[in-house]
Amino acid sequence: MHCSRCKKKPVILKPLLCKDHFIRYFEKKVHDTVKNFSLLSNKQKVVVATSGGKDSLTCLYLLKKFGYEPTALIIDEGIREYRKKTLEDLKTFCRKFKINLIKKEFEKEFGKTLDQILNSNSKNPCTVCGILRRYLLNKYSKGFDVIATGHNLDDEAQAVVMNLLRNNSDLLFRLGPVSGNKNVDKFTKRIKPLYFCSEKEIKIYSILNKITSRFTECPYVEEAYRMKVRDFLNDYEQKKPGTKKNIIESFLSMKKNYVSETKENTYCERCGEPSASDICNTCKLIKEIKLKV
Amino acid sequence: MKIQLEKDNRTIEKKYSGKVSNLLKELDINPVTVIVLRDQEILTTQDSLRDSDEVIILSVISGG
């Protein structure tokens, strides 16, 4: 068996490509996503919300390679044995590729690590982490035009299915290569250059380009509903290859025809950030669990 | 065959020769979720393995 474009040994079966042709295929896919969805221009300042994992490192690597001069922003939640390892990988990566790194910590910003916050209340870890992380991301990306993330095909297929199962059409149709409510003032555009790339493709690309990151798993991950959806989709993908891609393409096709209800933009009375209610979820949470901000 | 399982951080010994796809099946691992390496070379599920090989099975899944 050989590459569909040459005689060399393949590194992937679908598409059937050798190392060199796979790299070209992958980079073209990301480049086309940036171009076709107008994600980013050379004049715009981009910050990449980075975890130190393969997806966000690959996103950083490619944006740098394409000439965009990204900055990396990592939010350290203070999760024991997890964030320390990914942070080390990120620092090494940024040094190697000469990328500016901004690091912000839950402990300095809120007075407690995520572990400490969760020890004293029974809230869902992912809900708390997500709200507080997004707050810091919003706060420290103000000087940038665009926030990029390493969200990939697998992540997005999971998100589409999760929102369908929960009947969250408003949240559902905010998903996409450009996400969030673009009509809100103070909102920094969020983009996903790896939107059409599967986790497997990203892993292969990162190995071939020596973008190394160790496998680490958040200790709170097993509690996540997303993990059940992930496992279900992976089982289905094994039986029916192309399932995740079909979910995304169907979703994008439906999104074209979706007209959201026009709502007046509202802002949190406490912090001034865009909010669906008088007080935003972050401020409510900060008050409820008594964090120092 | 020596098999290093990155996700579980352990190495196992198993008598095996045959395709990568069958090895993963015997280990109850979904091929969608992993990459298999031998001597730093990426293998596909159609590649053949010998009992003397040493392989690493890497998880492709993001950890959180």
Coordinates of C-alpha atoms in Angstrom, one line a residue:
Chain A
M1 CA 0.0 0.0 0.0
H2 CA 1.4 3.4 -0.9
C3 CA 0.4 7.1 -0.8
S4 CA -2.3 8.0 -3.3
R5 CA 0.0 10.8 -4.6
C6 CA 3.4 9.0 -4.7
K7 CA 5.0 5.7 -4.0
K8 CA 5.9 6.4 -0.4
K9 CA 4.5 4.6 2.7
P10 CA 1.3 6.2 4.1
V11 CA 1.1 7.7 7.6
I12 CA -2.7 7.8 7.3
L13 CA -5.4 5.8 5.5
K14 CA -8.2 8.3 5.0
P15 CA -6.9 10.2 3.1
L16 CA -4.2 7.8 1.9
L17 CA -1.1 10.0 2.2
C18 CA 2.6 9.8 3.0
K19 CA 4.3 12.1 5.5
D20 CA 5.1 14.9 3.0
H21 CA 1.7 14.9 1.3
F22 CA -0.1 14.7 4.6
I23 CA 1.7 17.7 5.9
R24 CA 0.8 19.6 2.7
Y25 CA -2.9 18.4 2.9
F26 CA -3.2 19.4 6.6
E27 CA -1.6 22.8 6.2
K28 CA -3.7 23.6 3.2
K29 CA -6.9 22.6 5.1
V30 CA -6.1 25.0 7.9
H31 CA -5.0 27.7 5.5
D32 CA -8.3 27.3 3.5
T33 CA -10.3 27.4 6.7
V34 CA -8.7 30.7 7.7
K35 CA -9.2 32.1 4.2
N36 CA -12.7 30.8 3.4
F37 CA -14.2 31.8 6.7
S38 CA -12.3 35.1 6.9
L39 CA -10.9 34.2 10.3
L40 CA -7.9 36.4 10.4
S41 CA -6.0 39.0 8.4
N42 CA -2.3 39.9 8.5
K43 CA -3.1 43.2 10.0
Q44 CA -5.0 41.8 13.0
K45 CA -3.4 41.0 16.4
V46 CA -4.2 37.4 17.4
V47 CA -3.9 35.7 20.8
V48 CA -4.2 32.0 21.1
A49 CA -5.9 30.6 24.1
T50 CA -3.5 27.8 24.9
S51 CA -3.5 24.8 27.2
G52 CA -0.1 23.4 26.3
G53 CA -1.8 20.4 24.6
K54 CA -1.3 19.3 21.0
D55 CA -4.3 21.2 19.6
S56 CA -3.4 24.7 20.8
L57 CA 0.3 24.1 20.2
T58 CA -0.5 23.1 16.6
C59 CA -2.7 26.2 16.3
L60 CA 0.1 28.4 17.5
Y61 CA 2.7 26.7 15.3
L62 CA 0.6 27.1 12.2
L63 CA -0.4 30.7 12.8
K64 CA 3.3 31.5 13.3
K65 CA 4.2 29.5 10.1
F66 CA 1.5 31.4 8.1
G67 CA 3.1 34.7 9.3
Y68 CA 0.5 36.0 11.8
E69 CA 2.8 36.5 14.8
P70 CA 0.5 35.0 17.5
T71 CA 0.8 35.5 21.2
A72 CA 0.0 32.6 23.6
L73 CA -2.2 33.1 26.6
I74 CA -2.5 30.4 29.2
I75 CA -4.9 30.4 32.2
D76 CA -3.4 28.3 35.0
E77 CA -6.4 27.0 37.1
G78 CA -4.0 25.4 39.6
I79 CA -5.3 21.9 39.0
R80 CA -2.9 19.6 40.8
E81 CA -0.6 17.4 38.7
Y82 CA -2.3 18.5 35.4
R83 CA -1.6 22.2 34.6
K84 CA 2.0 22.1 35.8
K85 CA 3.0 19.5 33.1
T86 CA 1.1 21.3 30.3
L87 CA 2.6 24.6 31.3
E88 CA 6.1 23.2 31.1
D89 CA 5.4 21.9 27.6
L90 CA 4.0 25.3 26.6
K91 CA 7.0 27.2 27.9
T92 CA 9.4 24.9 26.1
F93 CA 7.4 25.3 22.9
C94 CA 7.2 29.1 23.1
R95 CA 11.0 29.4 23.7
K96 CA 11.7 27.1 20.7
F97 CA 9.4 29.0 18.3
K98 CA 10.0 32.5 19.8
I99 CA 6.4 33.1 20.7
N100 CA 5.4 35.6 23.4
L101 CA 3.6 33.9 26.3
I102 CA 1.2 35.5 28.8
K103 CA 0.2 33.5 31.9
K104 CA -2.6 34.2 34.3
E105 CA -3.4 32.2 37.4
F106 CA -6.7 31.5 39.2
E107 CA -4.9 31.9 42.5
K108 CA -3.7 35.4 41.8
E109 CA -6.9 36.5 40.1
F110 CA -9.5 35.0 42.4
G111 CA -7.5 34.2 45.6
K112 CA -7.9 30.4 45.2
T113 CA -6.9 27.6 42.8
L114 CA -9.7 25.6 41.1
D115 CA -8.9 22.6 43.4
Q116 CA -9.5 24.9 46.5
I117 CA -12.7 26.4 45.0
L118 CA -14.1 22.9 44.4
N119 CA -13.1 21.6 47.8
S120 CA -15.4 24.0 49.4
N121 CA -18.5 23.6 47.2
S122 CA -20.2 20.9 45.2
K123 CA -20.5 22.7 41.9
N124 CA -19.7 20.9 38.6
P125 CA -16.0 21.3 38.1
C126 CA -16.3 22.0 34.3
T127 CA -18.9 24.7 34.8
V128 CA -16.8 26.6 37.4
C129 CA -13.6 26.2 35.4
G130 CA -15.3 27.2 32.2
I131 CA -16.9 30.4 33.6
L132 CA -13.8 31.6 35.4
R133 CA -11.4 30.7 32.6
R134 CA -13.6 32.6 30.0
Y135 CA -13.7 35.6 32.3
L136 CA -9.9 35.8 32.4
L137 CA -9.6 35.1 28.7
N138 CA -12.0 38.0 28.0
K139 CA -10.2 40.2 30.4
Y140 CA -6.6 39.6 29.1
S141 CA -7.4 39.5 25.4
K142 CA -8.7 43.1 25.3
G143 CA -5.6 44.3 23.4
F144 CA -6.1 41.8 20.6
D145 CA -8.4 41.7 17.6
V146 CA -9.0 38.0 17.5
I147 CA -8.8 35.1 20.0
A148 CA -7.9 31.7 18.4
T149 CA -8.4 28.4 20.0
G150 CA -7.3 24.8 19.1
H151 CA -10.9 23.5 19.0
N152 CA -11.0 20.7 16.4
L153 CA -13.5 18.6 14.4
D154 CA -14.0 16.2 17.3
D155 CA -14.6 19.0 19.8
E156 CA -17.1 20.7 17.5
A157 CA -19.0 17.5 16.6
Q158 CA -19.3 16.8 20.4
A159 CA -20.5 20.4 21.0
V160 CA -23.1 20.1 18.2
V161 CA -24.4 16.8 19.6
M162 CA -24.4 18.0 23.2
N163 CA -26.4 21.1 22.4
L164 CA -28.9 19.1 20.3
L165 CA -29.4 16.6 23.1
R166 CA -30.0 19.5 25.5
N167 CA -32.2 21.5 23.1
N168 CA -29.9 24.5 23.3
S169 CA -30.6 26.0 19.8
D170 CA -29.4 29.4 20.7
L171 CA -26.0 28.1 22.0
L172 CA -25.9 25.5 19.2
F173 CA -26.0 28.1 16.4
R174 CA -23.3 30.2 17.9
L175 CA -20.9 27.4 17.2
G176 CA -18.8 27.4 14.1
P177 CA -15.3 28.3 12.8
V178 CA -16.2 31.8 14.1
S179 CA -18.1 31.6 17.3
G180 CA -20.0 33.7 19.8
N181 CA -22.3 36.7 19.4
K182 CA -20.5 38.9 16.9
N183 CA -22.9 41.8 17.2
V184 CA -22.1 42.5 20.8
D185 CA -19.9 45.5 21.6
K186 CA -16.7 44.6 23.6
F187 CA -16.8 41.1 22.1
T188 CA -13.5 39.8 20.8
K189 CA -14.0 37.5 17.8
R190 CA -13.2 33.9 18.4
I191 CA -11.8 31.7 15.7
K192 CA -11.0 28.0 15.3
P193 CA -8.4 27.5 12.5
L194 CA -8.4 23.7 13.2
Y195 CA -12.2 23.5 12.9
F196 CA -12.1 20.8 10.1
C197 CA -9.1 18.9 11.5
S198 CA -9.7 15.6 13.4
E199 CA -7.8 14.9 16.6
K200 CA -6.0 12.1 14.8
E201 CA -4.9 14.3 12.0
I202 CA -3.7 16.9 14.5
K203 CA -1.8 14.3 16.5
I204 CA -0.1 12.9 13.3
Y205 CA 0.8 16.5 12.3
S206 CA 2.2 17.3 15.7
I207 CA 4.4 14.1 15.7
L208 CA 5.7 14.7 12.2
N209 CA 6.6 18.3 13.1
K210 CA 8.0 17.5 16.6
I211 CA 5.4 19.6 18.4
T212 CA 5.7 17.6 21.5
S213 CA 3.2 17.5 24.4
R214 CA 2.8 14.8 26.9
F215 CA -0.6 13.1 27.3
T216 CA -2.2 14.5 30.4
E217 CA -5.8 14.2 31.5
C218 CA -7.6 16.7 33.7
P219 CA -8.5 14.8 36.9
Y220 CA -12.0 16.2 36.7
V221 CA -12.7 15.0 33.2
E222 CA -14.5 11.8 34.1
E223 CA -17.3 13.9 35.6
A224 CA -17.9 15.6 32.3
Y225 CA -21.0 14.9 30.2
R226 CA -18.9 15.7 27.1
M227 CA -16.8 12.6 27.7
K228 CA -19.8 10.3 27.3
V229 CA -20.6 12.1 24.0
R230 CA -17.0 11.8 22.9
D231 CA -16.9 8.1 23.6
F232 CA -20.2 7.6 21.8
L233 CA -19.0 9.5 18.7
N234 CA -15.7 7.7 18.6
D235 CA -17.5 4.3 18.8
Y236 CA -19.7 5.4 15.9
E237 CA -16.8 6.8 13.9
Q238 CA -15.1 3.4 14.1
K239 CA -18.1 1.7 12.6
K240 CA -19.0 4.5 10.2
P241 CA -15.9 6.5 9.2
G242 CA -16.7 10.2 8.3
T243 CA -19.5 10.5 10.9
K244 CA -18.0 13.5 12.7
K245 CA -17.3 15.3 9.5
N246 CA -20.9 14.7 8.4
I247 CA -22.2 16.1 11.7
I248 CA -20.2 19.3 11.2
E249 CA -21.1 19.7 7.5
S250 CA -24.8 19.1 8.3
F251 CA -24.6 21.6 11.1
L252 CA -22.9 24.3 8.9
S253 CA -25.6 23.8 6.3
M254 CA -28.4 24.2 8.9
K255 CA -26.7 27.3 10.3
K256 CA -26.9 29.1 7.0
N257 CA -30.7 29.1 7.3
Y258 CA -31.0 29.8 11.0
V259 CA -32.2 33.3 12.0
S260 CA -31.7 34.0 15.7
E261 CA -34.1 36.1 17.6
T262 CA -32.9 39.7 17.8
K263 CA -32.2 40.7 21.3
E264 CA -31.1 44.0 22.7
N265 CA -27.4 43.7 23.9
T266 CA -27.1 43.8 27.6
Y267 CA -24.1 44.2 29.8
C268 CA -23.4 43.1 33.3
E269 CA -24.2 45.8 35.9
R270 CA -21.2 44.8 37.9
C271 CA -18.3 44.2 35.5
G272 CA -19.6 45.8 32.3
E273 CA -19.0 42.7 30.1
P274 CA -21.6 41.4 27.6
S275 CA -24.2 39.4 29.5
A276 CA -27.6 37.8 28.8
S277 CA -28.9 39.1 32.1
D278 CA -28.4 42.0 34.4
I279 CA -25.5 40.3 36.3
C280 CA -23.3 37.9 34.2
N281 CA -22.7 34.3 35.1
T282 CA -19.1 35.1 36.2
C283 CA -20.1 37.8 38.7
K284 CA -22.9 35.6 40.0
L285 CA -20.5 32.7 40.6
I286 CA -17.8 35.0 42.1
K287 CA -20.4 36.3 44.6
E288 CA -21.8 32.8 45.3
I289 CA -18.5 31.2 46.1
K290 CA -17.0 34.3 47.6
L291 CA -13.9 34.8 45.4
K292 CA -11.7 37.9 45.6
V293 CA -11.5 39.7 42.3
Chain B
M1 CA 6.1 -7.9 21.7
K2 CA 6.7 -4.9 24.0
I3 CA 3.7 -2.5 23.9
Q4 CA 4.0 0.9 25.7
L5 CA 0.6 2.3 26.5
E6 CA 1.1 6.1 26.8
K7 CA -2.3 6.9 28.3
D8 CA -2.0 4.3 31.1
N9 CA 1.7 5.0 31.6
R10 CA 2.6 1.3 31.5
T11 CA 4.3 -1.3 29.3
I12 CA 3.0 -4.8 28.6
E13 CA 4.4 -7.8 27.0
K14 CA 2.2 -9.8 24.6
K15 CA 2.9 -12.5 22.1
Y16 CA 1.7 -11.1 18.8
S17 CA 2.3 -10.9 15.1
G18 CA -0.1 -9.6 12.5
K19 CA -1.8 -6.4 11.5
V20 CA -2.0 -3.3 13.7
S21 CA -5.8 -3.4 13.4
N22 CA -6.0 -6.9 15.0
L23 CA -3.6 -5.9 17.8
L24 CA -5.8 -3.0 18.7
K25 CA -8.8 -5.2 18.6
E26 CA -7.2 -7.7 21.0
L27 CA -6.3 -4.8 23.3
D28 CA -9.9 -3.5 23.0
I29 CA -8.6 -0.1 21.8
N30 CA -10.6 1.9 19.3
P31 CA -8.2 2.7 16.4
V32 CA -9.9 6.1 16.0
T33 CA -8.5 7.2 19.3
V34 CA -4.8 6.2 18.9
I35 CA -1.7 6.5 16.8
V36 CA 0.7 3.5 16.8
L37 CA 4.5 4.1 16.6
R38 CA 7.3 1.6 15.9
D39 CA 10.9 3.0 16.0
Q40 CA 9.4 6.5 15.8
E41 CA 7.6 5.6 12.6
I42 CA 3.8 6.2 12.4
L43 CA 2.0 2.9 11.5
T44 CA -1.5 2.6 9.9
T45 CA -4.0 -0.1 10.9
Q46 CA -3.0 -2.0 7.8
D47 CA 0.7 -2.3 8.7
S48 CA 2.1 -5.6 9.8
L49 CA 3.9 -6.3 13.1
R50 CA 6.4 -9.0 14.2
D51 CA 6.6 -10.4 17.7
S52 CA 10.0 -8.9 18.1
D53 CA 8.7 -5.3 17.5
E54 CA 8.4 -2.7 20.2
V55 CA 5.5 -0.3 19.7
I56 CA 4.1 2.7 21.5
I57 CA 0.3 3.4 21.4
L58 CA -0.3 7.1 21.8
S59 CA -3.7 8.6 22.6
V60 CA -5.0 11.3 20.2
I61 CA -7.7 12.5 22.7
S62 CA -7.3 15.9 24.3
G63 CA -7.1 15.5 28.0
G64 CA -9.6 18.1 29.2

